[in-house]
PDB file of C-alpha atoms and ligand atoms in Angstrom:
ATOM      1  CA  MET B1189      -0.105  -0.049  -0.095  1.00  0.00           C
ATOM      2  CA  LYS B1190       1.439   3.406  -0.952  1.00  0.00           C
ATOM      3  CA  CYS B1191       0.205   6.282   1.182  1.00  0.00           C
ATOM      4  CA  TRP B1192       1.061   9.752   0.768  1.00  0.00           C
ATOM      5  CA  ARG B1193      -0.329  13.020   2.509  1.00  0.00           C
ATOM      6  CA  ALA B1194      -0.585  16.696   1.729  1.00  0.00           C
ATOM      7  CA  PRO B1195      -1.166  19.754   3.802  1.00  0.00           C
ATOM      8  CA  GLY B1196      -4.056  22.381   3.496  1.00  0.00           C
ATOM      9  CA  LYS B1197      -3.297  26.339   3.364  1.00  0.00           C
ATOM     10  CA  ILE B1198      -4.144  29.615   4.611  1.00  0.00           C
ATOM     11  CA  ILE B1199      -3.754  32.900   3.224  1.00  0.00           C
ATOM     12  CA  LEU B1200      -1.896  35.043   5.895  1.00  0.00           C
ATOM     13  CA  PHE B1201      -1.241  38.341   4.022  1.00  0.00           C
ATOM     14  CA  GLY B1202      -2.449  39.944   0.610  1.00  0.00           C
ATOM     15  CA  GLU B1203      -5.812  38.402  -0.391  1.00  0.00           C
ATOM     16  CA  HIS B1204      -7.686  40.627  -2.866  1.00  0.00           C
ATOM     17  CA  PHE B1205      -4.724  42.816  -3.517  1.00  0.00           C
ATOM     18  CA  VAL B1206      -3.119  39.872  -5.363  1.00  0.00           C
ATOM     19  CA  VAL B1207      -5.879  40.276  -8.104  1.00  0.00           C
ATOM     20  CA  LYS B1208      -4.322  43.532  -9.081  1.00  0.00           C
ATOM     21  CA  GLY B1209      -0.634  41.934  -9.212  1.00  0.00           C
ATOM     22  CA  ARG B1210       0.295  42.762  -5.506  1.00  0.00           C
ATOM     23  CA  PRO B1211       2.084  39.923  -3.645  1.00  0.00           C
ATOM     24  CA  ALA B1212       0.510  37.559  -1.147  1.00  0.00           C
ATOM     25  CA  LEU B1213       1.762  35.089   1.667  1.00  0.00           C
ATOM     26  CA  VAL B1214       0.473  31.791   2.214  1.00  0.00           C
ATOM     27  CA  THR B1215       1.256  29.103   4.555  1.00  0.00           C
ATOM     28  CA  ALA B1216       0.800  25.405   4.723  1.00  0.00           C
ATOM     29  CA  VAL B1217      -1.087  24.079   7.666  1.00  0.00           C
ATOM     30  CA  ASP B1218      -1.175  20.860   9.552  1.00  0.00           C
ATOM     31  CA  ARG B1219      -4.699  19.744   8.262  1.00  0.00           C
ATOM     32  CA  TYR B1220      -3.995  17.001   5.731  1.00  0.00           C
ATOM     33  CA  ALA B1221      -5.304  15.103   2.850  1.00  0.00           C
ATOM     34  CA  THR B1222      -4.118  11.359   2.541  1.00  0.00           C
ATOM     35  CA  THR B1223      -4.203   8.994  -0.460  1.00  0.00           C
ATOM     36  CA  CYS B1224      -3.610   5.288   0.148  1.00  0.00           C
ATOM     37  CA  MET B1225      -3.345   3.274  -2.997  1.00  0.00           C
ATOM     38  CA  GLY B1226      -2.982  -0.500  -3.271  1.00  0.00           C
ATOM     39  CA  GLU B1227      -3.063  -2.847  -6.350  1.00  0.00           C
ATOM     40  CA  MET B1228      -6.539  -4.383  -7.217  1.00  0.00           C
ATOM     41  CA  GLY B1229      -7.295  -7.258  -9.704  1.00  0.00           C
ATOM     42  CA  GLU B1230      -8.950  -5.005 -12.113  1.00  0.00           C
ATOM     43  CA  GLY B1231     -10.192  -1.578 -12.283  1.00  0.00           C
ATOM     44  CA  TYR B1232      -8.837   1.850 -11.472  1.00  0.00           C
ATOM     45  CA  ILE B1233     -10.901   2.654  -8.596  1.00  0.00           C
ATOM     46  CA  VAL B1234     -11.056   5.801  -6.510  1.00  0.00           C
ATOM     47  CA  GLU B1235     -13.079   6.199  -3.199  1.00  0.00           C
ATOM     48  CA  ALA B1236     -13.390   9.713  -1.550  1.00  0.00           C
ATOM     49  CA  VAL B1237     -14.239   8.822   1.563  1.00  0.00           C
ATOM     50  CA  ASP B1238     -15.539  12.155   2.809  1.00  0.00           C
ATOM     51  CA  LEU B1239     -17.618  12.768  -0.344  1.00  0.00           C
ATOM     52  CA  GLY B1240     -19.176   9.325  -0.003  1.00  0.00           C
ATOM     53  CA  LEU B1241     -18.234   8.708  -3.838  1.00  0.00           C
ATOM     54  CA  THR B1242     -16.579   5.703  -5.506  1.00  0.00           C
ATOM     55  CA  ALA B1243     -15.798   5.582  -9.355  1.00  0.00           C
ATOM     56  CA  ASP B1244     -13.800   3.548 -11.955  1.00  0.00           C
ATOM     57  CA  LEU B1245     -11.527   6.428 -13.505  1.00  0.00           C
ATOM     58  CA  ARG B1246     -12.081   4.572 -16.896  1.00  0.00           C
ATOM     59  CA  GLY B1247     -15.562   5.496 -17.309  1.00  0.00           C
ATOM     60  CA  ASP B1248     -17.752   8.403 -16.495  1.00  0.00           C
ATOM     61  CA  VAL B1249     -17.167   9.827 -13.031  1.00  0.00           C
ATOM     62  CA  PRO B1250     -19.055  12.311 -10.789  1.00  0.00           C
ATOM     63  CA  VAL B1251     -17.859  15.909 -11.239  1.00  0.00           C
ATOM     64  CA  GLU B1252     -16.215  15.751  -7.792  1.00  0.00           C
ATOM     65  CA  LEU B1253     -14.043  12.984  -9.023  1.00  0.00           C
ATOM     66  CA  LYS B1254     -13.003  14.604 -12.438  1.00  0.00           C
ATOM     67  CA  PRO B1255      -9.818  15.940 -11.043  1.00  0.00           C
ATOM     68  CA  TYR B1256      -8.672  12.561 -10.233  1.00  0.00           C
ATOM     69  CA  LYS B1257      -9.529  11.186 -13.793  1.00  0.00           C
ATOM     70  CA  ARG B1258      -7.479  13.893 -15.362  1.00  0.00           C
ATOM     71  CA  ILE B1259      -4.511  13.056 -12.935  1.00  0.00           C
ATOM     72  CA  TYR B1260      -4.867   9.499 -13.920  1.00  0.00           C
ATOM     73  CA  GLU B1261      -4.898  10.448 -17.853  1.00  0.00           C
ATOM     74  CA  LEU B1262      -1.740  12.661 -17.254  1.00  0.00           C
ATOM     75  CA  VAL B1263       0.241  10.107 -15.335  1.00  0.00           C
ATOM     76  CA  THR B1264      -0.900   7.217 -17.957  1.00  0.00           C
ATOM     77  CA  GLU B1265       0.485   9.425 -20.798  1.00  0.00           C
ATOM     78  CA  LYS B1266       3.847   9.287 -19.165  1.00  0.00           C
ATOM     79  CA  THR B1267       4.250   5.605 -18.398  1.00  0.00           C
ATOM     80  CA  GLY B1268       1.808   3.867 -20.646  1.00  0.00           C
ATOM     81  CA  LYS B1269      -0.429   1.199 -18.922  1.00  0.00           C
ATOM     82  CA  ILE B1270      -0.477   1.420 -15.146  1.00  0.00           C
ATOM     83  CA  ALA B1271      -1.443  -1.713 -13.135  1.00  0.00           C
ATOM     84  CA  PRO B1272      -4.860  -1.712 -11.692  1.00  0.00           C
ATOM     85  CA  PHE B1273      -5.596   0.041  -8.192  1.00  0.00           C
ATOM     86  CA  LYS B1274      -7.852   1.296  -5.605  1.00  0.00           C
ATOM     87  CA  ALA B1275      -7.155   4.469  -3.980  1.00  0.00           C
ATOM     88  CA  THR B1276      -8.748   5.846  -0.897  1.00  0.00           C
ATOM     89  CA  ILE B1277      -8.670   9.487  -0.392  1.00  0.00           C
ATOM     90  CA  ARG B1278      -9.296  11.148   3.094  1.00  0.00           C
ATOM     91  CA  SER B1279      -9.211  14.686   4.252  1.00  0.00           C
ATOM     92  CA  ASP B1280      -9.400  16.259   7.407  1.00  0.00           C
ATOM     93  CA  ILE B1281      -9.238  19.797   5.601  1.00  0.00           C
ATOM     94  CA  PRO B1282     -12.606  21.494   5.718  1.00  0.00           C
ATOM     95  CA  ILE B1283     -14.158  21.539   2.331  1.00  0.00           C
ATOM     96  CA  GLY B1284     -15.200  24.931   0.816  1.00  0.00           C
ATOM     97  CA  ALA B1285     -13.475  27.009   3.491  1.00  0.00           C
ATOM     98  CA  GLY B1286     -10.559  28.460   1.374  1.00  0.00           C
ATOM     99  CA  MET B1287      -8.200  25.997   2.905  1.00  0.00           C
ATOM    100  CA  GLY B1288      -7.020  24.385  -0.283  1.00  0.00           C
ATOM    101  CA  SER B1289      -8.696  20.764   0.228  1.00  0.00           C
ATOM    102  CA  SER B1290      -9.107  20.259  -3.375  1.00  0.00           C
ATOM    103  CA  ALA B1291      -5.381  20.874  -3.993  1.00  0.00           C
ATOM    104  CA  ALA B1292      -4.283  18.822  -1.188  1.00  0.00           C
ATOM    105  CA  THR B1293      -6.299  15.894  -2.196  1.00  0.00           C
ATOM    106  CA  ALA B1294      -4.884  16.363  -5.900  1.00  0.00           C
ATOM    107  CA  VAL B1295      -1.412  16.464  -4.617  1.00  0.00           C
ATOM    108  CA  ALA B1296      -1.862  13.425  -2.358  1.00  0.00           C
ATOM    109  CA  PHE B1297      -3.555  11.246  -5.170  1.00  0.00           C
ATOM    110  CA  THR B1298      -1.011  12.367  -7.736  1.00  0.00           C
ATOM    111  CA  ALA B1299       2.180  11.408  -5.463  1.00  0.00           C
ATOM    112  CA  ALA B1300       0.330   8.114  -4.579  1.00  0.00           C
ATOM    113  CA  LEU B1301      -0.262   7.365  -8.268  1.00  0.00           C
ATOM    114  CA  LEU B1302       3.134   8.257  -9.459  1.00  0.00           C
ATOM    115  CA  ASP B1303       4.450   5.962  -6.859  1.00  0.00           C
ATOM    116  CA  HIS B1304       2.318   3.230  -7.844  1.00  0.00           C
ATOM    117  CA  ALA B1305       3.268   3.590 -11.289  1.00  0.00           C
ATOM    118  CA  GLY B1306       6.831   3.197 -10.336  1.00  0.00           C
ATOM    119  CA  LEU B1307       7.927   6.818 -11.126  1.00  0.00           C
ATOM    120  CA  GLU B1308       9.793   9.017  -9.176  1.00  0.00           C
ATOM    121  CA  VAL B1309       7.745  11.156  -7.020  1.00  0.00           C
ATOM    122  CA  SER B1310       9.456  14.589  -7.788  1.00  0.00           C
ATOM    123  CA  ARG B1311       7.736  17.390  -6.275  1.00  0.00           C
ATOM    124  CA  ASP B1312       8.001  19.609  -9.572  1.00  0.00           C
ATOM    125  CA  LEU B1313       6.032  16.710 -11.543  1.00  0.00           C
ATOM    126  CA  VAL B1314       3.574  16.427  -8.660  1.00  0.00           C
ATOM    127  CA  ASN B1315       2.956  20.279  -8.474  1.00  0.00           C
ATOM    128  CA  MET B1316       2.371  20.326 -12.426  1.00  0.00           C
ATOM    129  CA  ILE B1317       0.046  17.507 -12.454  1.00  0.00           C
ATOM    130  CA  ALA B1318      -1.896  18.639  -9.436  1.00  0.00           C
ATOM    131  CA  TYR B1319      -2.256  22.300 -10.975  1.00  0.00           C
ATOM    132  CA  GLU B1320      -3.888  20.679 -14.064  1.00  0.00           C
ATOM    133  CA  ALA B1321      -6.448  19.022 -11.842  1.00  0.00           C
ATOM    134  CA  GLU B1322      -7.222  22.317 -10.039  1.00  0.00           C
ATOM    135  CA  LYS B1323      -7.896  23.705 -13.303  1.00  0.00           C
ATOM    136  CA  ILE B1324     -10.880  21.205 -13.508  1.00  0.00           C
ATOM    137  CA  THR B1325     -12.124  22.226  -9.922  1.00  0.00           C
ATOM    138  CA  HIS B1326     -11.465  26.119 -10.137  1.00  0.00           C
ATOM    139  CA  GLY B1327     -11.428  27.042 -13.694  1.00  0.00           C
ATOM    140  CA  LYS B1328      -8.327  29.654 -13.573  1.00  0.00           C
ATOM    141  CA  PRO B1329      -6.854  28.850 -10.228  1.00  0.00           C
ATOM    142  CA  SER B1330      -3.725  30.924  -9.051  1.00  0.00           C
ATOM    143  CA  GLY B1331      -1.675  27.661  -8.171  1.00  0.00           C
ATOM    144  CA  ILE B1332      -0.997  28.975  -4.452  1.00  0.00           C
ATOM    145  CA  ASP B1333      -3.040  25.919  -3.318  1.00  0.00           C
ATOM    146  CA  ASN B1334      -1.061  23.186  -4.906  1.00  0.00           C
ATOM    147  CA  THR B1335       2.112  24.940  -4.557  1.00  0.00           C
ATOM    148  CA  ALA B1336       1.519  25.018  -0.870  1.00  0.00           C
ATOM    149  CA  ALA B1337       0.342  21.438  -0.736  1.00  0.00           C
ATOM    150  CA  THR B1338       3.440  20.282  -2.589  1.00  0.00           C
ATOM    151  CA  TYR B1339       6.130  22.071  -1.017  1.00  0.00           C
ATOM    152  CA  GLY B1340       4.794  22.960   2.394  1.00  0.00           C
ATOM    153  CA  GLY B1341       6.064  26.042   4.307  1.00  0.00           C
ATOM    154  CA  LEU B1342       5.578  29.651   3.233  1.00  0.00           C
ATOM    155  CA  ILE B1343       4.564  30.381  -0.328  1.00  0.00           C
ATOM    156  CA  TYR B1344       5.052  33.848  -1.882  1.00  0.00           C
ATOM    157  CA  TYR B1345       2.701  34.446  -4.623  1.00  0.00           C
ATOM    158  CA  LYS B1346       2.765  37.270  -7.255  1.00  0.00           C
ATOM    159  CA  LYS B1347       0.666  36.645 -10.307  1.00  0.00           C
ATOM    160  CA  PRO B1348       1.366  34.547 -12.120  1.00  0.00           C
ATOM    161  CA  HIS B1349       3.812  32.668 -10.008  1.00  0.00           C
ATOM    162  CA  ALA B1350       3.905  30.952  -6.680  1.00  0.00           C
ATOM    163  CA  LYS B1351       7.270  30.416  -5.193  1.00  0.00           C
ATOM    164  CA  PRO B1352       8.030  28.429  -1.977  1.00  0.00           C
ATOM    165  CA  LEU B1353      10.189  30.302   0.456  1.00  0.00           C
ATOM    166  CA  ASP B1354      13.261  29.447   2.694  1.00  0.00           C
ATOM    167  CA  VAL B1355      11.742  31.557   5.267  1.00  0.00           C
ATOM    168  CA  ARG B1356      10.004  29.828   8.214  1.00  0.00           C
ATOM    169  CA  LEU B1357       7.419  31.069  10.612  1.00  0.00           C
ATOM    170  CA  PRO B1358       8.142  31.599  14.122  1.00  0.00           C
ATOM    171  CA  GLU B1359       8.191  28.271  16.162  1.00  0.00           C
ATOM    172  CA  LYS B1360       5.688  29.748  18.705  1.00  0.00           C
ATOM    173  CA  LEU B1361       3.297  30.806  16.163  1.00  0.00           C
ATOM    174  CA  VAL B1362      -0.130  29.341  16.264  1.00  0.00           C
ATOM    175  CA  LEU B1363      -3.113  30.223  14.098  1.00  0.00           C
ATOM    176  CA  VAL B1364      -6.745  29.817  15.170  1.00  0.00           C
ATOM    177  CA  ALA B1365      -9.533  30.138  12.565  1.00  0.00           C
ATOM    178  CA  VAL B1366     -12.780  30.399  13.362  1.00  0.00           C
ATOM    179  CA  ASP B1367     -15.327  29.836  11.031  1.00  0.00           C
ATOM    180  CA  THR B1368     -18.306  32.350  10.602  1.00  0.00           C
ATOM    181  CA  GLY B1369     -20.729  29.838   9.204  1.00  0.00           C
ATOM    182  CA  ILE B1370     -21.477  32.298   6.424  1.00  0.00           C
ATOM    183  CA  PRO B1371     -20.727  30.677   2.811  1.00  0.00           C
ATOM    184  CA  ARG B1372     -17.993  32.711   0.996  1.00  0.00           C
ATOM    185  CA  ASN B1373     -18.814  33.924  -2.647  1.00  0.00           C
ATOM    186  CA  THR B1374     -15.451  34.746  -3.812  1.00  0.00           C
ATOM    187  CA  LYS B1375     -16.444  35.798  -7.179  1.00  0.00           C
ATOM    188  CA  ALA B1376     -19.107  38.459  -5.990  1.00  0.00           C
ATOM    189  CA  LEU B1377     -16.683  39.609  -3.584  1.00  0.00           C
ATOM    190  CA  VAL B1378     -13.858  40.001  -5.902  1.00  0.00           C
ATOM    191  CA  GLU B1379     -16.268  41.916  -8.347  1.00  0.00           C
ATOM    192  CA  LYS B1380     -17.333  44.224  -5.515  1.00  0.00           C
ATOM    193  CA  VAL B1381     -13.639  45.108  -4.627  1.00  0.00           C
ATOM    194  CA  LEU B1382     -12.923  45.568  -8.594  1.00  0.00           C
ATOM    195  CA  ALA B1383     -15.821  47.940  -8.767  1.00  0.00           C
ATOM    196  CA  ARG B1384     -14.744  50.211  -5.898  1.00  0.00           C
ATOM    197  CA  TYR B1385     -11.082  49.939  -7.504  1.00  0.00           C
ATOM    198  CA  ASP B1386     -12.480  51.392 -10.583  1.00  0.00           C
ATOM    199  CA  LYS B1387     -14.603  54.186  -8.827  1.00  0.00           C
ATOM    200  CA  TYR B1388     -11.645  55.414  -6.498  1.00  0.00           C
ATOM    201  CA  THR B1389      -8.362  54.232  -8.313  1.00  0.00           C
ATOM    202  CA  ASP B1390      -6.337  56.664  -6.943  1.00  0.00           C
ATOM    203  CA  ILE B1391      -7.165  56.049  -3.311  1.00  0.00           C
ATOM    204  CA  MET B1392      -7.438  52.263  -3.840  1.00  0.00           C
ATOM    205  CA  GLU B1393      -3.745  52.377  -5.215  1.00  0.00           C
ATOM    206  CA  ARG B1394      -2.376  53.679  -2.328  1.00  0.00           C
ATOM    207  CA  ILE B1395      -4.251  50.947  -0.284  1.00  0.00           C
ATOM    208  CA  TYR B1396      -2.930  48.419  -2.611  1.00  0.00           C
ATOM    209  CA  ASP B1397       0.536  49.900  -2.146  1.00  0.00           C
ATOM    210  CA  ALA B1398       0.138  49.638   1.507  1.00  0.00           C
ATOM    211  CA  ALA B1399      -0.930  45.972   1.370  1.00  0.00           C
ATOM    212  CA  GLU B1400       2.380  45.228  -0.566  1.00  0.00           C
ATOM    213  CA  LYS B1401       4.449  46.947   2.260  1.00  0.00           C
ATOM    214  CA  ILE B1402       2.698  44.869   4.711  1.00  0.00           C
ATOM    215  CA  VAL B1403       3.811  41.863   2.883  1.00  0.00           C
ATOM    216  CA  GLU B1404       7.457  43.140   2.682  1.00  0.00           C
ATOM    217  CA  GLU B1405       7.353  43.902   6.553  1.00  0.00           C
ATOM    218  CA  ALA B1406       5.654  40.546   7.250  1.00  0.00           C
ATOM    219  CA  LEU B1407       8.605  38.668   5.629  1.00  0.00           C
ATOM    220  CA  LYS B1408      11.215  40.518   7.805  1.00  0.00           C
ATOM    221  CA  ALA B1409       9.193  39.996  10.788  1.00  0.00           C
ATOM    222  CA  MET B1410       8.961  36.370  10.077  1.00  0.00           C
ATOM    223  CA  GLY B1411      12.780  36.515   9.610  1.00  0.00           C
ATOM    224  CA  THR B1412      13.224  37.665  13.078  1.00  0.00           C
ATOM    225  CA  GLY B1413      10.665  35.489  14.472  1.00  0.00           C
ATOM    226  CA  ASP B1414       8.601  38.580  15.852  1.00  0.00           C
ATOM    227  CA  LEU B1415       5.336  37.454  16.568  1.00  0.00           C
ATOM    228  CA  GLU B1416       4.053  40.633  18.114  1.00  0.00           C
ATOM    229  CA  ARG B1417       4.911  42.508  14.899  1.00  0.00           C
ATOM    230  CA  LEU B1418       3.217  39.714  12.910  1.00  0.00           C
ATOM    231  CA  GLY B1419       0.079  40.285  14.919  1.00  0.00           C
ATOM    232  CA  GLU B1420       0.150  44.068  14.163  1.00  0.00           C
ATOM    233  CA  LEU B1421       0.542  43.363  10.548  1.00  0.00           C
ATOM    234  CA  PHE B1422      -2.537  41.216  10.663  1.00  0.00           C
ATOM    235  CA  GLU B1423      -4.209  44.021  12.126  1.00  0.00           C
ATOM    236  CA  LEU B1424      -2.970  46.464   9.340  1.00  0.00           C
ATOM    237  CA  ASN B1425      -3.929  44.045   6.652  1.00  0.00           C
ATOM    238  CA  HIS B1426      -7.340  43.674   8.182  1.00  0.00           C
ATOM    239  CA  GLY B1427      -7.971  47.420   8.262  1.00  0.00           C
ATOM    240  CA  LEU B1428      -7.395  47.597   4.243  1.00  0.00           C
ATOM    241  CA  LEU B1429      -9.676  44.632   3.750  1.00  0.00           C
ATOM    242  CA  VAL B1430     -12.253  46.563   5.650  1.00  0.00           C
ATOM    243  CA  SER B1431     -11.562  49.682   3.585  1.00  0.00           C
ATOM    244  CA  ILE B1432     -12.106  47.647   0.364  1.00  0.00           C
ATOM    245  CA  GLY B1433     -15.338  46.531   1.664  1.00  0.00           C
ATOM    246  CA  VAL B1434     -14.992  42.742   2.496  1.00  0.00           C
ATOM    247  CA  SER B1435     -15.870  42.719   6.268  1.00  0.00           C
ATOM    248  CA  ASN B1436     -19.010  42.577   7.974  1.00  0.00           C
ATOM    249  CA  ARG B1437     -20.282  42.621  11.582  1.00  0.00           C
ATOM    250  CA  ILE B1438     -20.065  38.772  12.325  1.00  0.00           C
ATOM    251  CA  ILE B1439     -16.387  38.794  11.191  1.00  0.00           C
ATOM    252  CA  GLU B1440     -15.690  41.892  13.391  1.00  0.00           C
ATOM    253  CA  GLU B1441     -17.303  40.438  16.370  1.00  0.00           C
ATOM    254  CA  ILE B1442     -15.155  37.180  16.123  1.00  0.00           C
ATOM    255  CA  ARG B1443     -12.204  39.388  15.605  1.00  0.00           C
ATOM    256  CA  TYR B1444     -12.617  41.443  18.735  1.00  0.00           C
ATOM    257  CA  ARG B1445     -13.350  38.409  20.758  1.00  0.00           C
ATOM    258  CA  MET B1446     -10.177  36.901  19.453  1.00  0.00           C
ATOM    259  CA  LEU B1447      -8.263  40.028  20.174  1.00  0.00           C
ATOM    260  CA  GLU B1448      -9.822  40.199  23.733  1.00  0.00           C
ATOM    261  CA  TYR B1449      -9.064  36.430  24.396  1.00  0.00           C
ATOM    262  CA  GLY B1450      -5.359  36.850  23.672  1.00  0.00           C
ATOM    263  CA  ALA B1451      -4.877  36.833  19.834  1.00  0.00           C
ATOM    264  CA  LEU B1452      -1.982  39.212  18.834  1.00  0.00           C
ATOM    265  CA  GLY B1453      -3.995  40.084  15.600  1.00  0.00           C
ATOM    266  CA  ALA B1454      -6.724  38.887  13.818  1.00  0.00           C
ATOM    267  CA  LYS B1455      -8.054  39.265  10.091  1.00  0.00           C
ATOM    268  CA  ILE B1456      -9.993  37.703   7.274  1.00  0.00           C
ATOM    269  CA  THR B1457      -8.163  34.981   5.284  1.00  0.00           C
ATOM    270  CA  GLY B1458      -9.460  34.664   1.726  1.00  0.00           C
ATOM    271  CA  ALA B1459     -12.299  36.408   0.055  1.00  0.00           C
ATOM    272  CA  GLY B1460     -14.036  37.727   3.334  1.00  0.00           C
ATOM    273  CA  GLY B1461     -17.806  38.462   3.658  1.00  0.00           C
ATOM    274  CA  GLY B1462     -17.993  35.058   5.516  1.00  0.00           C
ATOM    275  CA  GLY B1463     -15.530  32.017   5.429  1.00  0.00           C
ATOM    276  CA  LEU B1464     -12.882  32.063   8.096  1.00  0.00           C
ATOM    277  CA  VAL B1465     -11.381  34.516  10.384  1.00  0.00           C
ATOM    278  CA  ILE B1466      -7.654  33.895  11.595  1.00  0.00           C
ATOM    279  CA  GLY B1467      -6.065  34.991  14.748  1.00  0.00           C
ATOM    280  CA  ILE B1468      -2.230  34.799  15.281  1.00  0.00           C
ATOM    281  CA  LEU B1469      -1.293  33.685  18.856  1.00  0.00           C
ATOM    282  CA  ASP B1470       1.724  32.640  20.933  1.00  0.00           C
ATOM    283  CA  GLU B1471       1.279  28.962  21.665  1.00  0.00           C
ATOM    284  CA  LYS B1472       0.981  29.671  25.291  1.00  0.00           C
ATOM    285  CA  SER B1473      -2.323  31.709  24.834  1.00  0.00           C
ATOM    286  CA  VAL B1474      -4.042  29.066  22.467  1.00  0.00           C
ATOM    287  CA  ARG B1475      -5.781  26.798  25.156  1.00  0.00           C
ATOM    288  CA  ASP B1476      -7.520  29.824  26.891  1.00  0.00           C
ATOM    289  CA  LEU B1477      -8.723  31.421  23.484  1.00  0.00           C
ATOM    290  CA  PHE B1478      -9.659  28.079  22.252  1.00  0.00           C
ATOM    291  CA  VAL B1479     -11.787  27.429  25.758  1.00  0.00           C
ATOM    292  CA  ARG B1480     -13.424  31.055  25.656  1.00  0.00           C
ATOM    293  CA  LEU B1481     -14.355  30.975  22.003  1.00  0.00           C
ATOM    294  CA  ARG B1482     -15.849  27.637  22.718  1.00  0.00           C
ATOM    295  CA  ARG B1483     -17.908  29.002  25.592  1.00  0.00           C
ATOM    296  CA  PHE B1484     -19.028  31.820  23.530  1.00  0.00           C
ATOM    297  CA  GLY B1485     -20.771  29.440  21.167  1.00  0.00           C
ATOM    298  CA  TYR B1486     -18.368  29.070  18.204  1.00  0.00           C
ATOM    299  CA  LYS B1487     -18.376  25.476  17.146  1.00  0.00           C
ATOM    300  CA  LYS B1488     -15.999  25.333  14.140  1.00  0.00           C
ATOM    301  CA  ILE B1489     -12.572  26.322  15.613  1.00  0.00           C
ATOM    302  CA  PHE B1490      -9.351  25.195  13.992  1.00  0.00           C
ATOM    303  CA  VAL B1491      -6.163  25.302  15.827  1.00  0.00           C
ATOM    304  CA  LEU B1492      -3.324  25.266  13.033  1.00  0.00           C
ATOM    305  CA  LYS B1493       0.302  25.070  13.105  1.00  0.00           C
ATOM    306  CA  PRO B1494       2.465  25.701   9.917  1.00  0.00           C
ATOM    307  CA  ASP B1495       3.350  22.661   7.956  1.00  0.00           C
ATOM    308  CA  GLU B1496       6.758  22.380   6.647  1.00  0.00           C
ATOM    309  CA  ASN B1497       6.861  19.311   4.769  1.00  0.00           C
ATOM    310  CA  GLY B1498       4.630  19.566   1.982  1.00  0.00           C
ATOM    311  CA  VAL B1499       3.763  16.180   0.305  1.00  0.00           C
ATOM    312  CA  VAL B1500       5.123  13.281   2.175  1.00  0.00           C
ATOM    313  CA  ASN B1501       5.031   9.432   2.001  1.00  0.00           C
ATOM    314  CA  CYS B1502       3.101   8.145   5.239  1.00  0.00           C
ATOM    315  CA  ASN B1503       3.046   4.439   4.322  1.00  0.00           C
ATOM    316  CA  VAL B1504       1.263   2.379   6.699  1.00  0.00           C
ATOM    317  CA  LYS B1505       2.892  -0.989   7.605  1.00  0.00           C
TER     318      LYS B1505
HETATM  319  O1  LIG T1686     -11.631  32.926   0.334  1.00  0.00           O
HETATM  320  P1  LIG T1686     -10.813  32.307  -1.017  1.00  0.00           P
HETATM  321  O2  LIG T1686      -9.997  31.089  -0.643  1.00  0.00           O
HETATM  322  O3  LIG T1686     -11.724  31.948  -2.385  1.00  0.00           O
HETATM  323  O4  LIG T1686      -9.645  33.237  -1.496  1.00  0.00           O
HETATM  324  C1  LIG T1686      -9.787  34.397  -2.453  1.00  0.00           C
HETATM  325  C2  LIG T1686      -8.555  35.048  -2.492  1.00  0.00           C
HETATM  326  C3  LIG T1686      -8.717  36.197  -3.304  1.00  0.00           C
HETATM  327  O5  LIG T1686      -7.618  37.079  -3.295  1.00  0.00           O
HETATM  328  C4  LIG T1686      -9.999  37.065  -2.727  1.00  0.00           C
HETATM  329  C5  LIG T1686      -9.191  35.941  -4.714  1.00  0.00           C
HETATM  330  C6  LIG T1686      -8.094  35.378  -5.577  1.00  0.00           C
HETATM  331  O6  LIG T1686      -8.541  34.800  -6.625  1.00  0.00           O
HETATM  332  O7  LIG T1686      -6.726  35.391  -5.100  1.00  0.00           O
END
């Protein structure tokens, strides 16, 4: 049995501003998708456990499994015929929360399939193939999510390239993400921001410049391990996101609670309007924050640590 796992991700800085060519910083986080693949007598079977779906990739497959079919086709093009298999895919990355669950499953599946086919599991190849699968899921993805899932660690993104960085996040850093319970509508929010950009271009350009500066400062603060400064930069970045119109009362309520309960900074991650709010914390404050948020009634709270490894083999004996 060949088992491979790949991490999810969180946008730390620069969402929305990336749409106009400014940089963003993303970190892989310790929530994982895993694919275990074993030989089968016959068939090329994928079972996506969390979706409750199973299909043979040689035939018609449900839309959710189309990315795996694409990966199977691409790997088959490289190797010729592959021995039959059964792949079991599991994930503890929340779906549809902006945490890169589709990319992580695509990366883990690609690595397992290359391994099963007897090919070298090169990260660059995994990343390239998983990106093709992401196009099926998202149309025109930036490539951040598959890059984070493949290489782990911090990713610097500036259109059109996503680049893994050597910089590490401070050891003591913990991220806490709280789900607002409001579904995200990324497309509508991006359009709203772009309309504001067109209406107030001169003002917005200055906001976008500030967002770019925040990314530069954040990189420096990561280099020196300055958690407090990173928290303040979260606040500055969030202020800009408020000014471009993507926050709301629920997000602000969560944010202020997080700050009151010990977060050094808290912000929207991703499109805003709903989705997740993330707080940055020193690890010693995490328990207290978690308990107090729970007591307050928030149900979906994720305590996240950066993942440095990206896609790895995790064979079960
Ligand atoms: O919330 P998400 O994961 O869909 O993130 C969207 C990030 C944006 O910058 C708002 C849009 C984009 O395409 O980069």
